[in-house]
Amino acid sequence: MSEPLLQVSNLRTFFSTEEGIVRAVDGLSFTIHKGEKFGVVGESGSGKSVTALSVMRLIEPPAGEIVTGEITFKGEDLLGLKDEEMRKVRGGQIAMIFQDPMTALNPVYTIGNQLIETIMLHQSVGKSAAAEIAIQALDDVHIPNPKVRMEDYPHQLSGGMRQRVMIAMGLSCDPDLLIADEPTTALDVTTQAQILDLMLVLTEERNTAVMLITHDLGVVAGFCDNIQVMYAGRLAERGTTDFIFDDTLHPYTAGLLGSMTRLDEVREERLYSIRGAPPSLIDPPNGCRFRSRCDFAKEICTRDTPLPREISEDHWVACHFAPDLDLIRVKGEPVG
Amino acid sequence: MLQYVIRRLVYGMITLLALSIITFTLLQNTGGDPLDRLKSNPRITQQAIQEMAEFYGLDQPGTKQYLTWVGNFVQVWNYPTAWGRSFQGPQQVQELVLNRLGGTARLMFTALGLAVMIGIPLGIYQAIKQYSFFDQATTTFSFVTFSTPIFVLGIGLQIILALKLEQWTGVKFFYTSGMNSTSYSDLSFGARIGDTLQHLVLPATSIALISIAGYSRYQRASMLEVMHSDYLRTAKAKGLSRRSVIVKHALRNALIPIITLVSLDVAGVLGGAVITESIFAWPGMGRLYIQAIFLNDWPIVMAVVMLIGFMVVVMNLLADLAYGWLDPRVRYD
Ligand SMILES: Nc1ncnc2c1ncn2[C@@H]1O[C@H](COP(=O)(O)OP(=O)(O)O)[C@@H](O)[C@H]1O
Ligand SMILES: [Mg+2]
């Protein structure tokens, strides 16, 4: 694969709350390469957003803090950057779009205003040149009448249109990495597919790497080269999309696959659902965090924390028993 | 837009009409007879009282009295007779009330201006510095002030900032009664301004303190909410500086809800003025109003109530216009 773009190693991001310290991300390492489409999957609360916000250095003190870890972007140590240097990275080299397009845009400024603001912040162009770029960016995301839409306020656009605006804004400065945190979760299914297609086409054209965060394996399936499955702030499994779907190693991944609705499949048996709920991230006990929900848990799972192991090239898993488990009955027969 | 303003003014008129009917009915049924005082005076004959009642129309049924009053009241251009005569003597109500309007307006607008100019920035600053010592100290202070009755604040300010301060320093900083000194007309222009301020500061501050406390608490909450909003996170993710994030993206949104609070508070400030005027011997409508209530002098009471109602209606309209100016989601139709 091409050269590394973003390297995160041993990231720990904690929040101090009244109930105690929430270990939202607890020792996570991964690498995203230039132009790579990298999926991050896990149930809600597994630390996906916190990982993304840590990379952006948008974890809010005093409650939140990156306790340990290294984040290297294009060879530069992001955690060591001064605030104003980090601001050049944000929006310029790493752009981020969020889950809820209804609330992600400022309601009191026009679309044009908010686009032009971003462009002028990162490119040395005047206002009229920035407006030209903005109109082009809206055109790129297939917004009809971009010139007219520039004058619209966010409330005048539909959810899908607003997410297109967010994508236009994210890509307007030609970043190397686009972080999309559940970009389609709030949208209806048809719009969801359109937005994903659009994101894929645009980022392929520009060779932009994407970190696509979602709780839905179905969303990353057609999009990503590699997928990282997270559980309770840690890595469960990571590998190419084919590995994850076909050579599943972790019982949690298998559970996610088993509970996935697939349009191309008529299922005989009921959808699988993972029993129980994720553990509290305050003072989590030793051992495997998934064990209480795992059909295969043994005594060692209580005693020892499973560390990520590379089972085959670029296929990592954090489970004591991989690759020896028979996961078919959990995830269902492979398709095709 | 113009259509909206006109429609709002029509609604305002209807509100005022309803206000006048309700107030009039209440005064008729609970106020007692305005001529009671005369009746208990043995030197005034039954005949004279009868003539007085006829003169003021008090012998007529309530509905008739009301209709006569409204009919005259709206003809404000018939100065000074439009609003009837006071029961206390030969003065015309319109003249009496309008002469005092300036005093109340001066007090009210100063207090409102102080409250807006201090309360709103205070709340914003508290939110930006959430959990700091400054935030906690001022929040506690606001809480205490907000729960203190206005007459306690007024008298407290008189004791500390006028009485004690003068005793300690030997210099008179503030006056505790009246709108100007008796020597006012002999003063130079600069000295007149000084004299006016020395009289105005304490009563205006007493009224403003409670509003400052209210506005800052509300503004702090609204600012905090905006600071945790998704669009602020977007603004930060764009790479904007903290300063631009706050000044451009947070402030305007955080100010929108406070407008409603301020416009609703106009009535509260006027109510505060009524009480404060008595404490500071301030020649405004408030004192006139309280005296009139005690004497069942309802033409005065009605006139003051209607003026206050009018100001509230106008301020609410202005607030709605400001709302639309700040928030593009508001449509006037
Ligand atoms: N600002 C915060 N304060 C306290 N806890 C937080 C905060 N943000 C996130 N968390 C906690 O961190 C954990 C991971 O959250 P998040 O990364 O948002 O999950 P998700 O995978 O759904 O994006 C959750 O348990 C959440 O409660
Ligand atoms: Mg999330």
XYZ file of C-alpha atoms and ligand atoms in Angstrom:
697
model
C 0.000 0.000 0.000
C 1.044 3.625 -0.448
C 2.690 5.696 2.233
C 1.094 6.277 5.627
C -0.899 9.467 6.037
C -2.209 9.258 9.584
C -0.666 7.096 12.273
C -2.306 6.804 15.636
C -0.500 4.822 18.258
C -1.568 3.829 21.698
C -4.171 6.587 21.938
C -5.914 6.998 25.268
C -8.597 9.669 25.586
C -10.381 9.936 28.913
C -13.169 12.108 30.291
C -13.494 12.939 33.925
C -17.142 12.912 34.963
C -18.919 12.944 38.293
C -19.250 9.166 38.150
C -15.563 8.666 37.489
C -13.048 8.551 34.652
C -14.565 7.415 31.357
C -11.901 5.543 29.372
C -13.551 6.358 26.039
C -10.549 5.370 23.919
C -8.160 3.065 25.693
C -4.994 2.123 23.848
C -5.905 2.319 20.180
C -3.441 2.160 17.279
C -4.112 2.295 13.555
C -2.765 3.719 10.323
C -4.561 5.309 7.403
C -2.653 5.514 4.105
C -2.831 8.141 1.380
C -6.111 7.845 -0.474
C -7.261 4.926 1.664
C -10.931 4.451 2.504
C -10.809 3.403 6.127
C -13.948 2.324 7.944
C -14.403 2.518 11.704
C -17.290 0.403 12.948
C -18.744 -0.299 16.370
C -21.866 0.094 18.459
C -22.691 3.515 19.753
C -20.450 4.365 22.692
C -17.492 2.356 21.427
C -15.293 5.435 21.097
C -15.467 6.123 17.372
C -16.317 9.813 17.621
C -13.845 10.357 20.417
C -11.126 8.817 18.229
C -11.997 11.220 15.405
C -12.189 14.241 17.691
C -8.831 13.273 19.206
C -7.249 13.302 15.756
C -8.765 16.769 15.198
C -7.668 17.779 18.691
C -11.228 18.861 19.412
C -11.529 17.048 22.733
C -12.825 19.693 25.115
C -10.798 20.355 28.241
C -11.065 20.312 31.186
C -13.324 17.208 31.147
C -11.710 15.497 28.190
C -8.027 14.809 27.751
C -5.737 12.864 25.460
C -3.811 11.070 28.177
C -1.232 9.188 26.134
C -0.555 8.408 22.539
C 0.946 9.737 19.386
C -0.860 11.087 16.373
C 1.354 11.571 13.346
C -0.042 13.160 10.222
C 2.163 13.425 7.140
C 5.160 12.865 9.387
C 4.173 15.668 11.751
C 3.324 15.105 15.410
C -0.161 16.640 15.743
C -0.215 16.544 19.525
C 2.939 18.660 19.599
C 1.611 21.404 17.314
C 0.856 24.872 18.615
C -2.821 25.845 18.531
C -2.497 28.078 15.496
C -0.557 25.423 13.597
C -3.228 22.880 14.443
C -5.890 25.257 13.116
C -4.221 25.168 9.701
C -4.495 21.385 9.727
C -8.163 21.464 10.765
C -10.365 22.147 7.807
C -7.333 22.555 5.543
C -5.629 19.158 5.577
C -8.054 17.162 7.683
C -11.708 18.012 7.195
C -14.535 16.586 9.233
C -18.249 16.181 8.618
C -20.744 15.185 11.233
C -23.754 13.041 11.771
C -26.612 15.473 11.885
C -26.688 17.804 8.886
C -29.742 19.549 10.352
C -27.690 21.064 13.165
C -24.158 21.076 11.781
C -24.544 24.332 9.875
C -24.944 27.665 11.599
C -28.625 28.657 11.212
C -27.996 32.407 11.044
C -25.554 32.522 8.132
C -26.076 31.637 4.486
C -24.542 28.549 2.904
C -22.353 30.835 0.812
C -21.122 32.748 3.827
C -20.102 29.561 5.610
C -18.392 28.094 2.547
C -16.518 31.270 1.714
C -15.385 31.555 5.313
C -13.754 28.125 5.163
C -12.129 28.756 1.819
C -10.669 32.130 2.772
C -9.358 30.654 5.982
C -7.151 28.111 4.243
C -6.439 29.567 0.820
C -5.014 32.962 0.093
C -7.802 34.149 -2.155
C -10.057 37.194 -2.094
C -13.741 37.107 -1.446
C -14.905 36.942 -5.050
C -12.421 34.186 -5.909
C -13.551 32.308 -2.818
C -17.162 32.680 -3.967
C -16.223 31.168 -7.335
C -14.586 28.215 -5.583
C -17.623 27.832 -3.336
C -20.033 27.775 -6.287
C -17.840 25.183 -7.981
C -17.772 23.106 -4.781
C -21.591 23.165 -4.595
C -21.749 22.185 -8.245
C -19.374 19.264 -7.562
C -21.757 17.838 -4.985
C -24.622 18.168 -7.494
C -26.536 20.952 -5.853
C -28.749 22.468 -8.536
C -28.482 26.210 -9.098
C -25.412 26.599 -6.890
C -25.272 30.355 -7.436
C -28.787 30.783 -6.084
C -28.255 28.269 -3.272
C -25.322 30.303 -1.990
C -27.849 32.834 -0.708
C -29.941 30.211 1.077
C -29.967 29.671 4.804
C -29.536 26.107 6.081
C -33.199 25.794 7.062
C -34.178 26.276 3.435
C -32.433 23.032 2.412
C -33.373 19.387 2.985
C -31.230 17.105 5.155
C -29.621 15.457 2.141
C -28.853 18.847 0.596
C -27.304 20.071 3.811
C -25.079 17.016 4.025
C -24.014 17.761 0.444
C -23.127 21.267 1.579
C -21.094 19.799 4.439
C -19.238 17.579 1.978
C -18.648 20.538 -0.315
C -17.318 22.492 2.645
C -15.126 19.600 3.744
C -13.634 19.088 0.302
C -13.420 22.773 -0.680
C -9.850 23.064 0.589
C -8.750 19.774 -0.915
C -7.809 18.014 2.329
C -5.687 14.868 2.468
C -8.075 13.235 4.893
C -11.828 13.537 5.269
C -13.268 12.268 8.531
C -16.957 11.487 8.122
C -18.612 10.691 11.451
C -21.836 8.813 10.717
C -22.509 11.078 7.721
C -25.601 9.194 6.603
C -27.083 7.974 9.870
C -29.626 10.790 10.048
C -30.733 10.399 6.439
C -33.313 8.151 4.802
C -32.067 5.071 2.975
C -32.234 6.456 -0.561
C -30.457 9.663 0.351
C -27.959 7.608 2.321
C -26.897 5.684 -0.764
C -26.684 8.839 -2.866
C -24.502 10.613 -0.337
C -22.163 7.631 0.022
C -21.810 7.335 -3.756
C -21.100 11.011 -4.037
C -18.478 10.878 -1.297
C -16.807 7.900 -2.897
C -16.675 9.438 -6.378
C -15.384 12.799 -5.177
C -12.721 11.399 -2.876
C -11.557 8.868 -5.483
C -11.176 11.703 -7.998
C -9.033 13.692 -5.628
C -7.285 10.742 -4.002
C -8.547 11.941 -0.622
C -8.305 9.456 2.223
C -11.546 8.943 4.147
C -12.108 7.779 7.681
C -15.724 6.689 7.529
C -17.256 6.180 10.945
C -20.464 4.220 11.273
C -22.274 1.735 13.472
C -23.543 -0.034 10.360
C -21.312 -2.544 8.570
C -23.633 -2.271 5.583
C -22.512 1.324 5.068
C -18.781 0.563 4.914
C -19.116 -2.607 2.838
C -19.068 -1.016 -0.591
C -16.999 1.955 0.434
C -13.920 0.940 2.367
C -10.635 -0.754 1.605
C -10.020 -1.531 5.257
C -12.292 -1.780 8.247
C -11.534 -1.386 11.902
C -14.048 -2.810 14.345
C -13.975 -1.153 17.747
C -15.414 -2.370 20.999
C -15.521 -0.398 24.263
C -12.706 1.964 23.322
C -10.422 -0.726 21.935
C -9.648 -2.576 18.757
C -11.624 -5.771 18.199
C -10.588 -6.584 14.669
C -9.059 -4.856 11.670
C -8.444 -5.986 8.140
C -9.399 -5.580 4.527
C -13.099 -5.461 3.817
C -12.930 -8.975 2.402
C -11.203 -10.305 5.512
C -13.752 -8.725 7.800
C -16.721 -10.055 5.903
C -15.421 -13.436 4.802
C -12.634 -14.447 7.181
C -14.147 -12.988 10.311
C -11.991 -13.633 13.365
C -13.651 -11.840 16.287
C -16.944 -12.988 17.817
C -18.049 -9.347 18.055
C -17.505 -8.767 14.329
C -19.386 -11.973 13.684
C -22.215 -10.709 15.870
C -22.360 -7.411 13.966
C -22.442 -9.292 10.670
C -25.121 -11.631 11.948
C -27.338 -8.749 12.981
C -26.875 -6.898 9.713
C -29.854 -6.596 7.386
C -28.769 -7.313 3.859
C -30.853 -6.447 0.879
C -29.282 -9.157 -1.262
C -30.217 -11.988 1.016
C -33.361 -13.751 2.050
C -32.758 -15.144 5.496
C -34.308 -18.335 6.718
C -33.610 -17.878 10.396
C -34.151 -14.872 12.586
C -31.587 -12.016 12.599
C -28.922 -12.575 15.178
C -28.600 -10.011 17.912
C -25.723 -9.650 20.321
C -27.070 -10.183 23.811
C -26.425 -7.765 26.657
C -25.104 -4.218 26.478
C -21.604 -2.741 26.238
C -19.761 -2.493 29.574
C -19.314 0.746 31.455
C -16.109 2.514 30.497
C -15.635 3.710 34.062
C -13.222 1.363 35.892
C -13.632 -1.481 33.403
C -12.342 -4.787 34.845
C -9.315 -6.619 33.471
C -9.669 -9.138 30.708
C -11.632 -9.044 27.492
C -14.284 -6.321 27.545
C -16.548 -8.332 25.286
C -16.536 -11.498 27.377
C -19.878 -10.995 29.128
C -21.630 -10.951 25.770
C -19.502 -13.562 24.084
C -20.736 -17.102 23.316
C -17.171 -18.414 23.407
C -15.842 -16.826 26.606
C -13.627 -18.977 28.847
C -11.787 -18.387 32.066
C -8.758 -16.803 30.392
C -11.034 -14.069 29.023
C -11.652 -12.853 32.574
C -8.016 -13.041 33.534
C -6.061 -11.686 30.582
C -6.700 -8.748 28.310
C -6.388 -9.986 24.722
C -3.847 -7.889 22.839
C -4.196 -7.258 19.115
C -2.398 -9.982 17.142
C -1.685 -10.098 13.421
C -3.170 -13.412 12.314
C -2.402 -12.994 8.654
C -0.927 -10.050 6.806
C -2.803 -6.872 7.828
C -5.505 -8.820 9.611
C -5.486 -7.974 13.287
C -7.684 -9.308 16.034
C -7.884 -8.959 19.799
C -9.249 -12.334 20.875
C -7.497 -15.170 22.706
C -9.077 -17.871 20.568
C -8.772 -16.455 17.071
C -8.539 -17.958 14.512
C -9.899 -21.163 15.994
C -13.541 -20.250 16.590
C -16.400 -21.484 14.472
C -18.179 -18.205 13.872
C -20.475 -19.304 11.072
C -23.429 -19.992 13.332
C -23.178 -16.440 14.724
C -22.754 -14.497 11.537
C -24.739 -16.727 9.200
C -23.623 -18.337 5.944
C -21.453 -16.158 3.713
C -23.265 -14.780 0.714
C -22.468 -15.631 -2.908
C -43.172 43.395 6.702
C -45.205 46.621 6.861
C -48.275 44.432 6.820
C -46.880 42.506 9.768
C -46.267 45.696 11.734
C -49.778 46.923 11.021
C -51.286 43.613 12.055
C -49.256 43.608 15.255
C -50.414 47.149 16.011
C -54.029 46.105 15.545
C -53.490 43.175 17.935
C -51.835 45.619 20.296
C -54.924 47.844 20.228
C -57.138 44.879 21.004
C -54.865 43.938 23.897
C -55.049 47.463 25.260
C -58.825 47.508 24.923
C -59.069 44.265 26.872
C -56.657 45.653 29.454
C -58.799 48.756 29.890
C -62.010 46.746 30.343
C -60.465 44.403 32.886
C -58.795 47.173 34.875
C -61.917 49.325 34.820
C -64.109 46.464 36.005
C -61.706 45.627 38.809
C -61.522 49.242 39.945
C -65.298 49.615 39.882
C -65.842 46.508 41.956
C -63.035 46.725 44.464
C -61.925 50.322 44.552
C -64.737 51.708 46.685
C -66.459 55.003 46.026
C -64.101 57.824 45.002
C -66.297 60.220 46.992
C -66.057 58.253 50.256
C -63.619 60.743 51.667
C -65.997 63.601 51.022
C -68.968 61.719 52.411
C -67.281 61.285 55.770
C -66.644 65.005 55.994
C -69.554 66.510 57.998
C -69.095 69.987 56.526
C -69.946 68.815 53.004
C -73.645 68.586 52.403
C -75.491 65.693 50.860
C -76.512 68.058 48.106
C -72.913 68.950 47.238
C -71.921 65.307 47.081
C -74.851 64.598 44.800
C -73.700 67.403 42.493
C -70.139 66.090 42.487
C -71.347 62.594 41.566
C -73.361 64.020 38.697
C -70.435 66.166 37.572
C -68.080 63.167 37.356
C -70.778 60.903 35.974
C -70.464 58.612 38.995
C -74.262 58.297 39.219
C -74.303 56.556 35.845
C -74.136 52.742 35.472
C -70.607 51.267 35.134
C -70.901 50.418 31.442
C -71.969 53.948 30.625
C -69.085 55.363 32.686
C -66.633 53.108 30.872
C -67.919 54.021 27.422
C -67.738 57.721 28.204
C -64.214 57.268 29.562
C -62.976 55.310 26.513
C -64.571 57.734 24.103
C -62.745 60.631 25.678
C -59.514 58.770 26.405
C -58.731 57.896 22.809
C -59.032 61.535 21.769
C -55.545 62.204 23.092
C -55.256 65.335 20.960
C -57.800 67.126 23.173
C -55.002 67.982 25.556
C -55.304 68.397 28.525
C -58.931 67.389 29.066
C -59.084 64.059 27.179
C -58.341 61.827 30.158
C -60.765 63.437 32.556
C -60.314 65.244 35.840
C -58.738 63.956 39.002
C -61.133 63.468 41.919
C -58.619 65.173 44.174
C -58.916 68.632 42.769
C -59.015 70.679 39.623
C -56.038 68.999 37.857
C -56.476 67.385 34.472
C -55.332 63.757 34.468
C -53.636 63.988 31.088
C -51.528 66.905 32.210
C -50.674 65.291 35.551
C -49.696 61.950 34.074
C -47.821 63.226 31.036
C -45.816 65.588 33.250
C -44.694 62.594 35.237
C -44.130 60.341 32.223
C -40.700 61.830 31.541
C -39.466 60.972 35.028
C -40.565 57.376 34.783
C -39.230 57.018 31.243
C -35.854 58.383 32.321
C -35.686 55.876 35.161
C -36.977 52.985 33.107
C -34.756 53.440 30.075
C -31.666 53.992 32.205
C -32.407 50.852 34.186
C -33.173 48.838 31.071
C -30.044 50.146 29.342
C -27.895 49.278 32.354
C -29.420 45.830 32.599
C -28.873 45.068 28.918
C -25.378 46.525 28.760
C -24.187 44.789 31.916
C -26.335 41.664 32.186
C -25.845 40.334 28.663
C -22.036 40.724 28.411
C -21.756 39.361 31.940
C -23.668 36.204 31.048
C -21.607 35.708 27.908
C -18.362 36.132 29.794
C -19.513 33.731 32.509
C -20.243 31.115 29.859
C -16.893 31.568 28.148
C -15.162 31.256 31.528
C -17.426 28.485 32.770
C -16.371 27.021 36.127
C -13.808 29.787 36.735
C -13.797 31.648 40.038
C -15.284 34.673 38.270
C -18.116 32.562 36.913
C -18.919 31.014 40.256
C -18.688 34.253 42.225
C -20.874 36.247 39.846
C -23.373 33.423 39.434
C -23.808 33.262 43.194
C -24.133 37.029 43.353
C -26.795 36.979 40.624
C -28.687 34.295 42.440
C -28.759 36.259 45.686
C -29.711 39.500 43.934
C -32.423 37.812 41.953
C -34.117 36.611 45.098
C -33.918 39.925 46.959
C -37.032 42.164 46.926
C -36.494 45.440 45.133
C -37.213 47.664 48.146
C -34.482 45.886 50.104
C -32.051 46.559 47.251
C -33.148 50.204 47.056
C -32.818 50.875 50.754
C -29.575 48.893 50.891
C -28.064 51.019 48.159
C -29.207 54.190 49.927
C -27.539 53.123 53.157
C -24.281 51.910 51.653
C -23.632 54.081 48.619
C -25.178 57.312 49.896
C -25.205 57.412 53.692
C -22.133 55.366 54.627
C -20.049 56.431 51.666
C -20.619 60.071 52.555
C -19.780 59.427 56.215
C -16.532 57.657 55.323
C -15.285 59.961 52.594
C -16.982 63.231 53.462
C -17.993 63.620 49.814
C -21.567 63.387 48.561
C -21.526 60.980 45.652
C -25.189 60.137 45.255
C -28.539 61.622 46.241
C -31.322 59.515 47.626
C -34.316 61.592 46.666
C -35.689 63.581 43.775
C -34.667 63.923 40.162
C -32.554 67.080 40.521
C -31.285 69.432 43.221
C -33.285 72.586 43.962
C -30.374 74.654 42.692
C -30.513 72.880 39.335
C -31.550 75.884 37.259
C -28.544 77.894 38.496
C -26.014 75.222 37.483
C -23.746 75.214 34.445
C -24.383 72.668 31.685
C -21.687 70.271 32.910
C -22.809 70.549 36.512
C -26.388 69.843 35.427
C -25.362 66.566 33.853
C -23.419 65.675 36.990
C -26.375 66.559 39.213
C -28.754 64.515 37.058
C -26.485 61.468 37.191
C -25.970 61.771 40.943
C -29.728 61.551 41.365
C -30.298 58.893 38.746
C -27.642 56.299 39.636
C -29.087 54.778 42.794
C -32.753 54.356 41.804
C -31.810 53.140 38.317
C -29.311 50.675 39.770
C -31.856 49.285 42.227
C -34.181 48.485 39.362
C -31.417 47.273 37.068
C -29.778 44.904 39.574
C -32.600 42.387 39.490
C -32.742 42.488 35.705
C -28.953 42.201 35.454
C -29.133 39.098 37.593
C -31.936 37.648 35.463
C -30.405 38.495 32.091
C -26.957 37.219 32.979
C -28.276 33.903 34.220
C -30.364 33.457 31.125
C -27.638 34.656 28.783
C -25.098 32.349 30.397
C -27.359 29.352 29.867
C -28.133 30.305 26.294
C -24.453 30.888 25.497
C -23.473 27.547 27.028
C -26.089 25.791 24.971
C -24.794 27.382 21.791
C -21.200 26.576 22.745
C -22.120 22.905 22.906
C -24.011 22.965 19.633
C -23.105 20.986 16.555
C -22.560 24.037 14.398
C -19.993 25.366 16.818
C -18.143 22.084 16.569
C -18.293 22.499 12.786
C -16.854 25.988 13.132
C -13.961 24.661 15.215
C -13.412 21.752 12.825
C -13.027 24.281 10.013
C -9.971 25.654 11.743
C -11.435 28.948 12.949
C -9.767 30.581 15.935
C -11.552 30.443 19.273
C -12.179 34.136 18.918
C -13.938 33.861 15.556
C -15.825 30.824 16.757
C -17.234 32.825 19.656
C -17.664 36.212 18.011
C -19.010 35.104 14.670
C -20.694 31.781 15.323
C -21.785 31.789 18.951
C -22.781 35.355 19.878
C -25.534 36.007 17.399
C -27.226 32.692 18.089
C -26.907 33.138 21.827
C -28.496 36.603 21.680
C -31.671 35.457 19.924
C -33.518 34.017 22.936
C -32.537 36.873 25.262
C -34.544 39.363 23.190
C -37.776 37.772 24.302
C -36.691 37.912 27.911
C -35.826 41.610 27.703
C -39.101 42.502 26.030
C -41.081 40.592 28.642
C -39.028 42.245 31.349
C -40.134 45.741 30.305
C -43.282 45.232 32.350
C -41.147 44.061 35.286
C -38.897 47.090 35.058
C -41.912 49.400 35.022
C -43.274 47.590 38.050
C -39.885 48.024 39.713
C -39.968 51.719 38.843
C -43.301 52.164 40.582
C -41.846 50.837 43.836
C -38.467 52.514 43.456
C -40.009 55.923 42.823
C -41.584 55.807 46.262
C -38.317 54.841 47.968
C -36.305 57.540 46.182
C -39.024 60.247 46.157
C -38.742 60.233 42.391
C -41.353 62.388 40.678
C -42.675 59.818 38.222
C -45.931 58.154 37.352
C -45.305 55.442 39.902
C -45.836 57.637 42.932
C -48.814 59.303 41.318
C -50.222 55.876 40.645
C -49.813 54.586 44.191
C -51.407 57.705 45.671
C -54.254 57.442 43.189
C -54.906 53.840 44.147
C -55.219 54.761 47.817
C -57.669 57.556 46.987
C -59.707 55.526 44.465
C -58.825 58.184 41.927
C -59.461 55.851 39.019
C -59.001 58.237 36.063
C -55.345 58.513 37.093
C -55.004 54.792 37.730
C -56.520 54.014 34.344
C -54.276 56.494 32.538
C -51.115 55.082 34.108
C -52.138 51.482 33.449
C -52.902 52.307 29.826
C -49.554 54.050 29.338
C -47.685 51.111 30.830
C -49.679 48.739 28.649
C -48.866 50.845 25.623
C -45.139 50.780 26.363
C -45.201 47.018 26.804
C -47.010 46.561 23.496
C -44.527 48.789 21.671
C -41.496 47.107 23.243
C -42.842 43.682 22.336
C -43.221 44.746 18.752
C -39.665 46.101 18.693
C -38.442 42.845 20.209
C -40.145 40.811 17.507
C -38.579 42.965 14.828
C -35.151 42.521 16.421
C -35.794 38.794 16.549
C -36.387 38.642 12.835
C -33.345 40.763 12.181
C -31.089 38.349 14.086
C -32.700 35.085 13.086
C -33.246 34.363 9.388
C -35.618 31.500 10.243
C -38.246 33.997 11.412
C -40.712 34.923 8.702
C -43.126 37.824 8.945
C -46.229 36.334 7.494
N -17.670 15.003 26.543
C -17.768 13.788 27.128
N -17.847 13.672 28.463
C -17.956 12.456 29.052
N -17.999 11.294 28.393
C -17.921 11.328 27.051
C -17.820 12.583 26.350
N -17.779 12.319 25.028
C -17.847 10.970 24.910
N -17.935 10.371 26.125
C -18.031 8.937 26.395
O -17.068 8.264 25.648
C -17.575 7.048 25.145
C -17.375 6.952 23.661
O -18.192 7.930 23.039
P -18.212 8.156 21.462
O -16.835 8.196 20.926
O -19.046 9.334 21.225
O -18.949 6.849 20.955
P -19.367 6.499 19.470
O -18.624 5.271 19.150
O -20.832 6.235 19.519
O -19.022 7.654 18.586
C -19.031 6.972 25.552
O -19.117 6.125 26.678
C -19.364 8.374 25.924
O -20.299 8.377 26.968
Mg -20.398 8.902 17.558
